[in-house]
Tab-separated table of C-alpha atoms in Angstrom:
chain	number	residue	atom	x	y	z
O	1	MET	CA	16.854	-67.486	16.251
O	2	ILE	CA	17.889	-65.638	19.319
O	3	ASN	CA	20.804	-63.408	17.471
O	4	THR	CA	17.961	-63.252	15.185
O	5	VAL	CA	15.597	-61.280	17.814
O	6	VAL	CA	17.963	-59.966	18.659
O	7	LEU	CA	19.272	-58.482	15.517
O	8	ARG	CA	15.601	-56.955	15.152
O	9	MET	CA	15.385	-55.272	17.985
O	10	TYR	CA	18.864	-53.616	17.767
O	11	ILE	CA	17.312	-52.259	14.035
O	12	ALA	CA	14.572	-51.440	15.793
O	13	ILE	CA	16.243	-49.665	18.466
O	14	ILE	CA	18.626	-47.487	15.696
O	15	LEU	CA	15.773	-47.066	13.770
O	16	ILE	CA	13.859	-45.431	16.071
O	17	ALA	CA	16.737	-43.570	17.727
O	18	VAL	CA	16.795	-42.275	13.485
O	19	CYS	CA	13.570	-40.789	13.311
O	20	PHE	CA	13.595	-39.592	17.233
O	21	SER	CA	17.039	-37.857	15.542
O	22	CYS	CA	15.041	-36.426	12.481
O	23	THR	CA	12.408	-35.413	14.671
O	24	SER	CA	15.101	-33.202	16.699
O	25	SER	CA	16.739	-31.578	13.731
O	26	LYS	CA	13.461	-30.521	12.567
O	27	GLY	CA	11.970	-28.906	15.412
O	28	THR	CA	16.109	-27.147	15.937
O	29	ASP	CA	15.546	-26.032	12.870
O	30	THR	CA	12.396	-24.563	13.398
O	31	LEU	CA	13.451	-22.738	16.423
O	32	ALA	CA	16.830	-21.535	14.598
O	33	LYS	CA	13.894	-20.259	12.047
O	34	PRO	CA	12.477	-16.952	14.326
O	35	ASN	CA	10.239	-15.498	13.064
O	36	VAL	CA	10.888	-12.035	11.153
O	37	ILE	CA	8.068	-8.400	11.395
O	38	ILE	CA	8.724	-5.666	10.313
O	39	LEU	CA	5.948	-3.401	11.569
O	40	TYR	CA	6.454	-0.248	8.719
O	41	ALA	CA	4.852	2.727	10.302
O	42	ASP	CA	3.827	5.660	6.950
O	43	ASP	CA	5.201	9.304	7.795
O	44	LEU	CA	5.529	8.609	11.032
O	45	GLY	CA	8.377	11.543	12.769
O	46	TYR	CA	10.502	10.479	15.642
O	47	GLY	CA	8.931	12.965	18.007
O	48	ASP	CA	5.190	11.128	16.849
O	49	ILE	CA	6.136	8.395	20.351
O	50	GLY	CA	6.094	9.195	23.742
O	51	VAL	CA	9.684	7.819	24.228
O	52	ASN	CA	10.325	10.197	21.696
O	53	GLY	CA	8.766	13.136	23.109
O	54	ALA	CA	5.585	13.045	22.060
O	55	GLU	CA	3.061	15.744	24.154
O	56	GLY	CA	-0.598	14.914	23.388
O	57	VAL	CA	-0.954	12.071	22.053
O	58	LYS	CA	0.299	8.563	24.556
O	59	THR	CA	1.764	5.256	22.313
O	60	PRO	CA	1.881	2.929	25.308
O	61	ASN	CA	2.257	-0.303	22.818
O	62	ILE	CA	5.265	1.331	21.319
O	63	ASP	CA	6.926	2.756	24.121
O	64	PHE	CA	6.636	-1.234	25.247
O	65	LEU	CA	8.617	-2.614	22.740
O	66	SER	CA	10.689	0.736	22.758
O	67	ARG	CA	11.247	0.274	26.653
O	68	ASN	CA	11.855	-3.823	26.533
O	69	GLY	CA	13.616	-3.739	22.880
O	70	VAL	CA	16.600	-1.677	21.866
O	71	LYS	CA	15.007	2.236	21.240
O	72	PHE	CA	17.240	3.305	18.118
O	73	THR	CA	18.449	7.367	18.131
O	74	ASP	CA	20.175	7.416	15.501
O	75	ALA	CA	18.254	4.987	12.896
O	76	HIS	CA	17.349	6.129	9.018
O	77	SER	CA	14.875	4.986	6.599
O	78	THR	CA	16.722	5.342	2.825
O	79	ALA	CA	14.937	7.960	2.250
O	80	ALA	CA	12.701	11.512	2.902
O	81	THR	CA	9.432	9.709	0.967
O	82	CYS	CA	7.992	6.447	0.797
O	83	THR	CA	7.997	4.408	-2.958
O	84	PRO	CA	11.659	4.828	-2.560
O	85	SER	CA	12.192	4.041	0.947
O	86	ARG	CA	9.828	1.175	0.961
O	87	TYR	CA	11.612	-0.175	-2.362
O	88	SER	CA	15.241	-0.340	-0.667
O	89	LEU	CA	14.350	-1.621	2.632
O	90	LEU	CA	13.235	-4.467	-0.034
O	91	THR	CA	16.197	-4.950	-2.146
O	92	GLY	CA	18.773	-3.518	0.375
O	93	ASN	CA	19.672	-1.302	-3.097
O	94	TYR	CA	19.299	2.371	-2.237
O	95	ALA	CA	16.596	3.881	-4.659
O	96	PHE	CA	18.295	6.029	-6.965
O	97	ARG	CA	19.481	3.012	-8.372
O	98	ARG	CA	16.241	2.193	-10.362
O	99	ASN	CA	15.508	6.188	-10.654
O	100	ALA	CA	12.332	4.986	-8.013
O	101	ARG	CA	10.290	8.341	-7.173
O	102	VAL	CA	6.903	8.843	-5.108
O	103	LEU	CA	4.816	6.874	-8.153
O	104	PRO	CA	1.990	7.707	-9.482
O	105	GLY	CA	-1.014	5.403	-9.336
O	106	ASP	CA	-0.765	3.506	-12.496
O	107	ALA	CA	3.113	3.445	-12.541
O	108	PRO	CA	4.177	-0.360	-13.499
O	109	LEU	CA	5.955	-3.061	-10.481
O	110	LEU	CA	8.843	-1.269	-9.518
O	111	ILE	CA	10.657	-4.187	-8.629
O	112	LYS	CA	11.223	-6.592	-10.993
O	113	PRO	CA	10.506	-9.874	-11.012
O	114	GLY	CA	13.676	-11.968	-10.582
O	115	THR	CA	15.851	-9.549	-8.520
O	116	GLU	CA	16.729	-11.250	-5.023
O	117	THR	CA	14.313	-9.764	-1.910
O	118	LEU	CA	14.276	-9.934	1.158
O	119	PRO	CA	11.093	-11.475	0.856
O	120	SER	CA	12.186	-14.031	-1.674
O	121	LEU	CA	15.393	-14.856	0.073
O	122	LEU	CA	13.738	-15.819	2.878
O	123	GLN	CA	11.299	-17.457	0.811
O	124	LYS	CA	13.875	-20.010	-0.671
O	125	ASN	CA	14.775	-20.844	2.752
O	126	GLY	CA	11.724	-22.153	3.960
O	127	TYR	CA	9.542	-19.274	5.949
O	128	THR	CA	6.024	-18.048	4.230
O	129	THR	CA	5.778	-14.132	3.739
O	130	ALA	CA	3.324	-12.228	3.255
O	131	VAL	CA	2.914	-7.857	2.728
O	132	VAL	CA	-0.421	-6.801	4.400
O	133	GLY	CA	-1.050	-2.946	4.141
O	134	LYS	CA	-0.283	-0.279	1.864
O	135	TRP	CA	1.521	-1.050	-1.362
O	136	HIS	CA	2.893	2.135	-3.536
O	137	LEU	CA	5.533	-0.116	-5.123
O	138	GLY	CA	3.436	-0.157	-8.396
O	139	LEU	CA	1.715	-3.407	-9.668
O	140	GLY	CA	1.326	-4.631	-13.379
O	141	THR	CA	3.568	-3.427	-16.657
O	142	GLY	CA	1.880	0.070	-16.788
O	143	GLN	CA	-1.742	-1.028	-18.645
O	144	VAL	CA	-3.630	-2.732	-15.294
O	145	ASN	CA	-6.856	-3.960	-15.862
O	146	TRP	CA	-8.298	-4.093	-12.389
O	147	ASN	CA	-11.450	-6.311	-13.269
O	148	GLU	CA	-8.994	-9.078	-14.660
O	149	GLU	CA	-5.979	-10.378	-12.587
O	150	VAL	CA	-3.377	-7.682	-11.438
O	151	LYS	CA	-0.104	-9.065	-12.050
O	152	PRO	CA	2.661	-8.641	-11.508
O	153	GLY	CA	2.488	-7.505	-8.230
O	154	PRO	CA	4.022	-9.322	-4.767
O	155	LEU	CA	3.148	-12.443	-5.376
O	156	GLU	CA	6.198	-12.056	-8.083
O	157	ILE	CA	8.290	-10.886	-6.107
O	158	GLY	CA	8.882	-13.273	-3.772
O	159	PHE	CA	5.683	-12.901	-0.903
O	160	ASP	CA	3.661	-16.440	-0.382
O	161	TYR	CA	0.552	-13.647	0.833
O	162	SER	CA	-0.301	-10.399	-0.194
O	163	PHE	CA	-3.447	-8.404	1.127
O	164	LEU	CA	-3.114	-4.785	-0.328
O	165	LEU	CA	-3.934	-0.946	-0.914
O	166	PRO	CA	-2.505	-1.063	-4.112
O	167	SER	CA	-1.174	2.686	-3.934
O	168	THR	CA	-1.745	5.436	-1.151
O	169	GLY	CA	-5.681	6.206	0.582
O	170	ASP	CA	-5.263	9.269	-1.392
O	171	ARG	CA	-5.106	8.011	-4.721
O	172	VAL	CA	-7.354	5.961	-6.197
O	173	PRO	CA	-8.407	3.156	-6.871
O	174	SER	CA	-9.358	3.187	-3.734
O	175	VAL	CA	-10.430	-0.565	-3.163
O	176	TYR	CA	-8.605	-4.324	-1.375
O	177	LEU	CA	-6.036	-5.998	-3.782
O	178	GLU	CA	-6.091	-9.639	-2.210
O	179	ASN	CA	-2.958	-11.705	-4.438
O	180	HIS	CA	-4.298	-10.793	-7.692
O	181	THR	CA	-7.895	-10.416	-6.995
O	182	VAL	CA	-9.669	-6.545	-6.260
O	183	VAL	CA	-11.954	-7.514	-2.698
O	184	ASP	CA	-15.531	-7.513	-3.520
O	185	LEU	CA	-15.475	-6.116	-6.673
O	186	ASP	CA	-19.070	-6.533	-8.806
O	187	ILE	CA	-18.457	-8.377	-12.521
O	188	ASN	CA	-21.231	-6.210	-13.482
O	189	ASP	CA	-20.181	-2.675	-11.976
O	190	PRO	CA	-16.675	-2.694	-13.221
O	191	LEU	CA	-14.001	-0.909	-11.610
O	192	GLU	CA	-11.942	2.064	-14.134
O	193	ILE	CA	-9.535	3.887	-13.278
O	194	SER	CA	-7.685	7.553	-15.219
O	195	PHE	CA	-4.744	8.543	-13.078
O	196	THR	CA	-4.145	12.056	-13.454
O	197	ASP	CA	-2.594	15.458	-10.918
O	198	HIS	CA	-5.670	18.100	-12.448
O	199	PRO	CA	-8.936	16.612	-11.099
O	200	ASN	CA	-9.980	20.250	-13.434
O	201	GLU	CA	-9.796	18.061	-16.751
O	202	PRO	CA	-12.553	16.537	-17.915
O	203	ASN	CA	-13.815	13.898	-15.549
O	204	PRO	CA	-14.886	10.027	-17.740
O	205	TYR	CA	-16.712	8.724	-15.051
O	206	GLN	CA	-20.255	9.867	-13.691
O	207	ARG	CA	-18.838	9.922	-9.777
O	208	PRO	CA	-18.429	12.898	-8.133
O	209	THR	CA	-14.953	14.900	-7.790
O	210	GLY	CA	-13.634	17.348	-4.588
O	211	ILE	CA	-14.250	20.014	-7.182
O	212	THR	CA	-18.028	19.267	-8.004
O	213	HIS	CA	-19.143	18.441	-4.794
O	214	PRO	CA	-16.877	19.761	-2.262
O	215	GLU	CA	-20.194	20.016	0.280
O	216	ILE	CA	-19.967	15.722	0.435
O	217	LEU	CA	-16.913	16.056	1.315
O	218	LYS	CA	-15.490	15.160	5.473
O	219	GLN	CA	-11.799	17.455	4.801
O	220	LYS	CA	-11.229	19.726	2.200
O	221	ALA	CA	-9.193	19.115	0.174
O	222	ASP	CA	-6.175	21.092	-2.534
O	223	ASN	CA	-6.720	20.294	-6.106
O	224	GLN	CA	-4.522	17.580	-6.287
O	225	HIS	CA	-6.584	15.614	-4.113
O	226	SER	CA	-8.918	17.183	-5.557
O	227	GLY	CA	-10.407	13.771	-7.760
O	228	SER	CA	-13.254	11.722	-7.595
O	229	ILE	CA	-14.525	11.272	-4.029
O	230	VAL	CA	-15.256	7.518	-2.181
O	231	ASN	CA	-16.244	7.532	1.317
O	232	GLY	CA	-16.690	11.377	1.235
O	233	ILE	CA	-12.875	11.564	0.852
O	234	SER	CA	-11.636	12.860	-3.272
O	235	ARG	CA	-8.425	11.868	-3.932
O	236	ILE	CA	-5.679	11.445	-6.661
O	237	GLY	CA	-7.503	10.643	-9.784
O	238	PHE	CA	-10.882	9.181	-11.265
O	239	MET	CA	-12.094	5.836	-10.121
O	240	GLY	CA	-15.981	4.395	-11.767
O	241	GLY	CA	-17.450	1.312	-10.915
O	242	GLY	CA	-16.101	-0.965	-8.526
O	243	LYS	CA	-18.474	0.488	-6.087
O	244	ARG	CA	-18.847	-2.580	-3.751
O	245	ALA	CA	-15.635	-3.052	-2.901
O	246	GLU	CA	-14.871	0.697	-2.259
O	247	ILE	CA	-13.049	1.211	1.313
O	248	VAL	CA	-14.140	2.558	4.588
O	249	ASP	CA	-11.290	4.074	5.296
O	250	GLU	CA	-12.370	4.839	9.184
O	251	ASP	CA	-11.908	0.139	8.657
O	252	LEU	CA	-8.687	0.851	7.630
O	253	SER	CA	-6.375	-0.413	10.491
O	254	LYS	CA	-8.584	-2.509	11.416
O	255	THR	CA	-9.105	-4.514	8.035
O	256	ILE	CA	-5.335	-4.990	7.626
O	257	LEU	CA	-5.084	-6.056	11.595
O	258	GLU	CA	-7.268	-8.563	10.407
O	259	LYS	CA	-5.363	-10.261	7.686
O	260	ALA	CA	-2.460	-9.724	9.412
O	261	THR	CA	-3.059	-11.042	12.731
O	262	HIS	CA	-5.126	-14.129	10.420
O	263	PHE	CA	-2.102	-14.938	9.058
O	264	ILE	CA	0.428	-15.031	11.860
O	265	ALA	CA	-2.701	-17.890	13.243
O	266	GLN	CA	-1.806	-19.982	10.566
O	267	ASN	CA	1.820	-19.973	10.300
O	268	LYS	CA	1.858	-20.142	13.855
O	269	SER	CA	3.777	-23.771	14.016
O	270	ASN	CA	6.073	-22.374	11.028
O	271	PRO	CA	8.932	-19.797	10.532
O	272	PHE	CA	7.486	-16.276	8.350
O	273	PHE	CA	8.357	-13.136	8.262
O	274	LEU	CA	5.460	-10.298	7.747
O	275	TYR	CA	5.712	-7.241	6.100
O	276	PHE	CA	3.070	-5.313	8.286
O	277	SER	CA	2.714	-1.692	5.857
O	278	PHE	CA	0.453	0.491	7.765
O	279	HIS	CA	-1.675	3.695	6.075
O	280	ASP	CA	-1.865	5.011	9.142
O	281	ILE	CA	-0.639	8.178	9.646
O	282	HIS	CA	-0.567	9.309	6.077
O	283	VAL	CA	-3.338	11.477	4.853
O	284	PRO	CA	-5.894	11.196	4.447
O	285	ARG	CA	-6.559	10.406	8.169
O	286	VAL	CA	-9.558	9.638	8.987
O	287	PRO	CA	-9.382	6.773	12.130
O	288	ASN	CA	-12.741	4.539	13.709
O	289	PRO	CA	-14.596	6.374	16.015
O	290	LYS	CA	-13.052	3.981	18.432
O	291	PHE	CA	-10.037	6.944	18.039
O	292	ARG	CA	-11.210	9.610	17.831
O	293	GLY	CA	-10.758	12.347	20.440
O	294	LYS	CA	-7.879	9.948	21.559
O	295	SER	CA	-5.113	12.849	21.133
O	296	ALA	CA	-5.176	16.425	21.808
O	297	MET	CA	-4.105	16.751	17.932
O	298	GLY	CA	-7.161	16.219	15.785
O	299	PRO	CA	-7.338	13.149	13.192
O	300	ARG	CA	-3.186	12.920	12.554
O	301	GLY	CA	-2.970	12.672	16.997
O	302	ASP	CA	-5.847	10.154	16.748
O	303	ALA	CA	-4.415	8.251	13.510
O	304	ILE	CA	-1.016	7.883	15.982
O	305	ALA	CA	-2.794	6.543	18.684
O	306	GLN	CA	-5.450	3.738	15.975
O	307	MET	CA	-1.880	2.908	15.293
O	308	ASP	CA	-0.255	2.528	18.925
O	309	TRP	CA	-3.864	0.229	19.587
O	310	VAL	CA	-2.931	-1.774	16.125
O	311	VAL	CA	0.787	-2.828	17.049
O	312	GLY	CA	-0.598	-3.797	20.814
O	313	GLU	CA	-3.218	-6.143	19.240
O	314	ILE	CA	-0.177	-7.476	16.999
O	315	MET	CA	1.539	-8.146	20.090
O	316	ASN	CA	-1.544	-9.567	21.846
O	317	THR	CA	-1.807	-12.385	18.350
O	318	LEU	CA	1.891	-13.166	19.423
O	319	LYS	CA	1.475	-14.113	22.739
O	320	THR	CA	-2.061	-15.969	22.608
O	321	LEU	CA	0.043	-17.503	19.359
O	322	ASP	CA	2.944	-18.860	22.195
O	323	ILE	CA	5.268	-17.399	19.675
O	324	GLU	CA	6.417	-14.747	20.880
O	325	LYS	CA	9.857	-15.553	22.045
O	326	ASN	CA	10.340	-17.225	18.453
O	327	THR	CA	9.914	-13.687	17.156
O	328	LEU	CA	11.521	-10.428	15.749
O	329	ILE	CA	10.371	-7.013	15.672
O	330	ILE	CA	11.503	-4.163	13.559
O	331	PHE	CA	8.922	-1.306	13.737
O	332	THR	CA	10.188	1.903	12.204
O	333	SER	CA	8.561	4.783	9.723
O	334	ASP	CA	8.948	4.947	5.829
O	335	ASN	CA	9.474	8.384	6.313
O	336	GLY	CA	9.138	11.987	8.622
O	337	PRO	CA	6.389	13.566	9.615
O	338	VAL	CA	4.272	15.874	7.465
O	339	LEU	CA	1.232	18.161	8.397
O	340	ASN	CA	-0.956	19.675	6.144
O	341	ASP	CA	-0.153	16.510	2.703
O	342	GLY	CA	-2.978	17.453	0.429
O	343	TYR	CA	-6.277	17.238	3.199
O	344	GLU	CA	-7.567	19.981	5.435
O	345	ASP	CA	-7.114	17.755	9.310
O	346	GLN	CA	-6.462	20.883	11.990
O	347	ALA	CA	-2.419	18.539	11.612
O	348	ILE	CA	-0.945	21.904	11.930
O	349	GLU	CA	-3.825	24.478	13.395
O	350	LYS	CA	-3.352	21.493	16.601
O	351	LEU	CA	-0.473	20.507	16.630
O	352	GLY	CA	0.367	22.225	20.542
O	353	GLU	CA	3.436	22.040	21.686
O	354	HIS	CA	3.976	18.887	19.820
O	355	LYS	CA	7.187	18.042	17.406
O	356	PRO	CA	6.694	15.429	14.914
O	357	SER	CA	10.248	15.983	14.451
O	358	GLY	CA	11.056	15.870	17.864
O	359	ILE	CA	14.484	18.339	18.000
O	360	PHE	CA	15.458	17.710	14.231
O	361	ARG	CA	14.703	19.825	11.045
O	362	GLY	CA	13.042	19.121	8.348
O	363	GLY	CA	10.861	15.918	7.822
O	364	LYS	CA	9.120	14.429	4.432
O	365	TYR	CA	10.417	15.024	1.377
O	366	SER	CA	13.301	16.686	3.167
O	367	ALA	CA	17.043	16.364	2.737
O	368	TYR	CA	17.579	17.390	6.974
O	369	GLU	CA	17.961	15.046	9.722
O	370	ALA	CA	14.582	14.459	10.219
O	371	GLY	CA	13.365	13.675	6.721
O	372	THR	CA	15.212	10.379	6.837
O	373	ARG	CA	15.530	9.902	10.777
O	374	VAL	CA	12.669	7.864	12.282
O	375	PRO	CA	11.588	6.170	15.306
O	376	THR	CA	13.118	2.302	15.596
O	377	ILE	CA	13.069	-0.464	17.780
O	378	SER	CA	14.056	-3.490	17.672
O	379	TYR	CA	12.089	-6.146	19.857
O	380	TRP	CA	12.536	-10.251	20.771
O	381	PRO	CA	12.083	-11.325	24.247
O	382	GLY	CA	15.042	-13.566	25.736
O	383	LYS	CA	16.987	-11.755	22.553
O	384	ILE	CA	16.981	-8.437	23.465
O	385	LYS	CA	18.129	-6.660	25.949
O	386	PRO	CA	16.867	-3.588	26.775
O	387	LYS	CA	18.432	-0.543	26.025
O	388	GLU	CA	19.124	2.823	23.972
O	389	SER	CA	21.364	2.171	20.776
O	390	HIS	CA	23.309	5.635	19.188
O	391	ALA	CA	24.686	3.286	16.484
O	392	LEU	CA	24.288	5.127	13.011
O	393	TRP	CA	22.074	2.497	10.320
O	394	SER	CA	19.582	2.852	7.654
O	395	GLN	CA	16.757	0.294	6.902
O	396	VAL	CA	19.385	-0.834	3.233
O	397	ASP	CA	20.350	-2.896	6.140
O	398	ILE	CA	17.603	-4.894	7.348
O	399	TYR	CA	17.944	-7.167	4.244
O	400	THR	CA	22.080	-8.293	5.069
O	401	SER	CA	21.154	-8.472	7.941
O	402	ILE	CA	18.878	-10.891	8.118
O	403	ALA	CA	20.000	-12.710	5.722
O	404	SER	CA	23.366	-12.603	8.263
O	405	LEU	CA	20.471	-13.451	11.065
O	406	LEU	CA	20.094	-16.799	9.391
O	407	LYS	CA	23.420	-17.537	8.028
O	408	LEU	CA	22.313	-17.502	4.424
O	409	ASN	CA	24.757	-16.958	1.853
O	410	LEU	CA	23.700	-13.637	-0.642
O	411	ASP	CA	24.283	-12.915	-3.972
O	412	THR	CA	26.924	-9.851	-3.599
O	413	MET	CA	25.285	-8.425	-6.403
O	414	SER	CA	22.031	-8.353	-5.542
O	415	SER	CA	22.439	-5.930	-3.535
O	416	LEU	CA	24.669	-3.181	-3.537
O	417	ASP	CA	24.267	-1.025	-0.483
O	418	SER	CA	23.177	-3.008	2.090
O	419	GLN	CA	25.644	-3.908	5.312
O	420	ASN	CA	25.041	-6.414	8.037
O	421	MET	CA	23.882	-5.062	10.897
O	422	ILE	CA	22.121	-7.584	13.018
O	423	ASP	CA	24.655	-6.984	15.806
O	424	VAL	CA	22.880	-3.213	16.518
O	425	ILE	CA	19.767	-4.437	15.827
O	426	LEU	CA	20.186	-7.183	18.172
O	427	GLY	CA	21.903	-4.449	20.446
O	428	LYS	CA	25.154	-6.405	20.969
O	429	SER	CA	26.729	-3.821	19.286
O	430	ASP	CA	26.863	0.128	19.221
O	431	VAL	CA	29.496	-0.286	16.163
O	432	GLY	CA	27.371	0.928	13.039
O	433	ARG	CA	28.231	2.411	9.830
O	434	GLU	CA	31.001	4.427	9.600
O	435	VAL	CA	28.945	6.399	6.020
O	436	MET	CA	25.744	6.564	4.851
O	437	LEU	CA	23.584	7.733	2.543
O	438	GLU	CA	20.071	9.780	2.543
O	439	GLU	CA	17.971	10.325	-0.300
O	440	SER	CA	15.351	12.752	-1.091
O	441	TYR	CA	14.822	15.993	-3.654
O	442	THR	CA	18.651	15.305	-3.293
O	443	PHE	CA	21.180	13.781	-1.466
O	444	GLY	CA	22.921	14.054	1.199
O	445	LEU	CA	25.456	12.056	3.639
O	446	ARG	CA	26.371	11.096	6.990
O	447	ASP	CA	29.302	10.927	8.206
O	448	GLY	CA	29.839	10.052	11.862
O	449	LYS	CA	29.656	13.529	13.106
O	450	TRP	CA	29.633	15.697	9.350
O	451	LYS	CA	26.519	15.660	6.960
O	452	TYR	CA	26.856	16.584	3.649
O	453	ILE	CA	23.210	17.661	1.387
O	454	MET	CA	24.701	18.029	-2.129
O	455	PRO	CA	23.512	21.567	-3.748
O	456	SER	CA	19.972	21.189	-5.645
O	457	THR	CA	18.124	23.965	-7.130
O	458	LYS	CA	14.460	21.359	-7.146
O	459	ASP	CA	11.863	22.761	-5.411
O	460	TYR	CA	9.832	20.949	-2.474
O	461	SER	CA	7.943	21.811	1.019
O	462	TRP	CA	6.973	19.141	3.495
O	463	VAL	CA	4.584	21.574	4.585
O	464	LYS	CA	2.495	22.224	2.165
O	465	ASN	CA	-0.413	24.379	0.624
O	466	ASP	CA	1.387	27.631	1.421
O	467	LYS	CA	2.518	26.722	5.325
O	468	LYS	CA	6.480	25.894	3.740
O	469	ILE	CA	9.028	25.097	6.787
O	470	GLU	CA	11.918	24.295	4.532
O	471	SER	CA	12.391	25.582	1.228
O	472	GLY	CA	14.080	22.773	-1.133
O	473	ILE	CA	16.281	25.577	-3.050
O	474	ASP	CA	18.896	24.890	-1.886
O	475	THR	CA	22.047	26.126	-4.189
O	476	ILE	CA	24.976	25.597	-2.675
O	477	PRO	CA	26.995	22.961	-0.589
O	478	GLN	CA	25.315	22.713	3.087
O	479	LEU	CA	27.641	21.019	5.497
O	480	TYR	CA	26.362	20.753	9.796
O	481	ASN	CA	28.447	18.782	12.630
O	482	LEU	CA	25.513	17.696	14.539
O	483	GLU	CA	27.764	16.635	17.195
O	484	THR	CA	27.025	20.857	18.304
O	485	ASP	CA	24.413	21.517	15.993
O	486	PRO	CA	21.975	18.534	16.139
O	487	THR	CA	19.561	20.879	14.427
O	488	GLU	CA	21.640	22.165	11.547
O	489	SER	CA	21.280	25.188	11.602
O	490	ILE	CA	24.675	26.508	11.205
O	491	ASN	CA	26.482	26.056	7.998
O	492	LEU	CA	30.936	25.074	7.731
O	493	ALA	CA	30.587	24.769	4.434
O	494	ILE	CA	33.253	27.431	3.719
O	495	GLN	CA	34.577	26.813	8.216
O	496	GLN	CA	35.261	23.098	6.850
O	497	LYS	CA	36.689	23.254	3.407
O	498	GLU	CA	38.385	19.440	3.317
O	499	ILE	CA	35.718	17.637	4.959
O	500	LEU	CA	32.632	19.281	2.576
O	501	VAL	CA	35.293	18.303	-0.200
O	502	GLU	CA	36.005	14.639	0.799
O	503	MET	CA	32.039	13.929	1.519
O	504	GLU	CA	31.550	14.937	-1.786
O	505	LYS	CA	33.860	12.646	-3.315
O	506	SER	CA	32.158	9.909	-0.935
O	507	LEU	CA	29.260	10.641	-2.051
O	508	ASN	CA	29.893	11.066	-5.805
O	509	THR	CA	31.827	7.643	-4.718
O	510	ILE	CA	28.782	5.761	-4.022
O	511	ILE	CA	26.290	7.186	-6.195
O	512	ASN	CA	28.882	6.458	-9.858
O	513	GLU	CA	29.452	3.071	-8.305
O	514	LYS	CA	28.330	-0.252	-9.996
């Protein structure tokens, strides 16, 4: 009898120990999976934040991340425009492999369902995933009925939740899309969209345009952006109906912030991935009234201040929920800066001493360094020590780096271009990439201190409306020594012919790689 009791007690002790072990293992596993947040600004230049020399606007929250994390001086978006950069960030592949360019508003989903993406990889490994903010990676199959479920979209490529501005703020439809459904759409006022870059064409709807009713505009716009007027702003394309679902530009940042913080709060007890895609500081720049006049640069500077406030609110949410120390944050931008990009908002007139690109040449659309060299910061309290890093790396590397952090196995065929830079991101190493491709209207290649730009005959302008700062017609090869000439002023293609030929070969090898 005594032996039976002892045996039962022994079994009970073993069961308790096993249960405790399981609980402990689960807790350890959770701690081993940090939350990951990518804060993705839009058109933010290297010099647009305080720690990089901004004038006329203060960015205390971004500066806090920088001073308490790793501030990178040579980190890059993969392209000088937004759609290609976003594609590369989420897939680990250069965008040219998918022929990705800035998408029109009616483009189908660029990332095919079934493609392994950063969110799908994390989703399969216990993460809850979300995208909140600007999308601009296409939706549906090319023939979208906005009054029904809109898919495929983010939920079909690895996100559990999405709250989107479908393309960009300067394109219709000017509505929010939550998961598969347009928010607040009235079935008695169906949403109709006709995409065009030429608003002089016949307007199929009754809604006023920037051409027919310029007197009601909050900002004057160029011809391409003079389509349907929504909230006093004319857009690219025509929009009919959907009145109740219209966005209010002044509330855009606040609205997507609320969705993001709600997602964070819902998932505070389990690992999550949040791709927070700002609309700031993309055009149209219509900051909330509380930020008007917060800078000396008009709407563009005020939008930077608004973006910085959003960063602070996200940080406050993490602190309040006591999950800041288990959250890796990467703050960066999709491409370099642009001033007048379709709307007259005094971005050029009120620039003052501010240098959006810092010391670098070019900006959005440009093959020069400021097209892709963007503000980049990694922050993780207790895991990352404050430092400045000059390591060369690209956003295409985030895919493999996060997988390495979590010790996840990757299909090597799915991410052809992504390299493991996790030690660089965590500030443990200053050894970045040896070679890095840059996409724009042409291709550029970085190899240490050397920068090569492939000749091109395609014209572009990073500041539009006859105020070109850079010509995009470059029919001769360009080679720069960034160590001695960071402003890319002296073309050494003739003097350094051997290096030029070697870099041409390296670039062609990358382009032709399958």
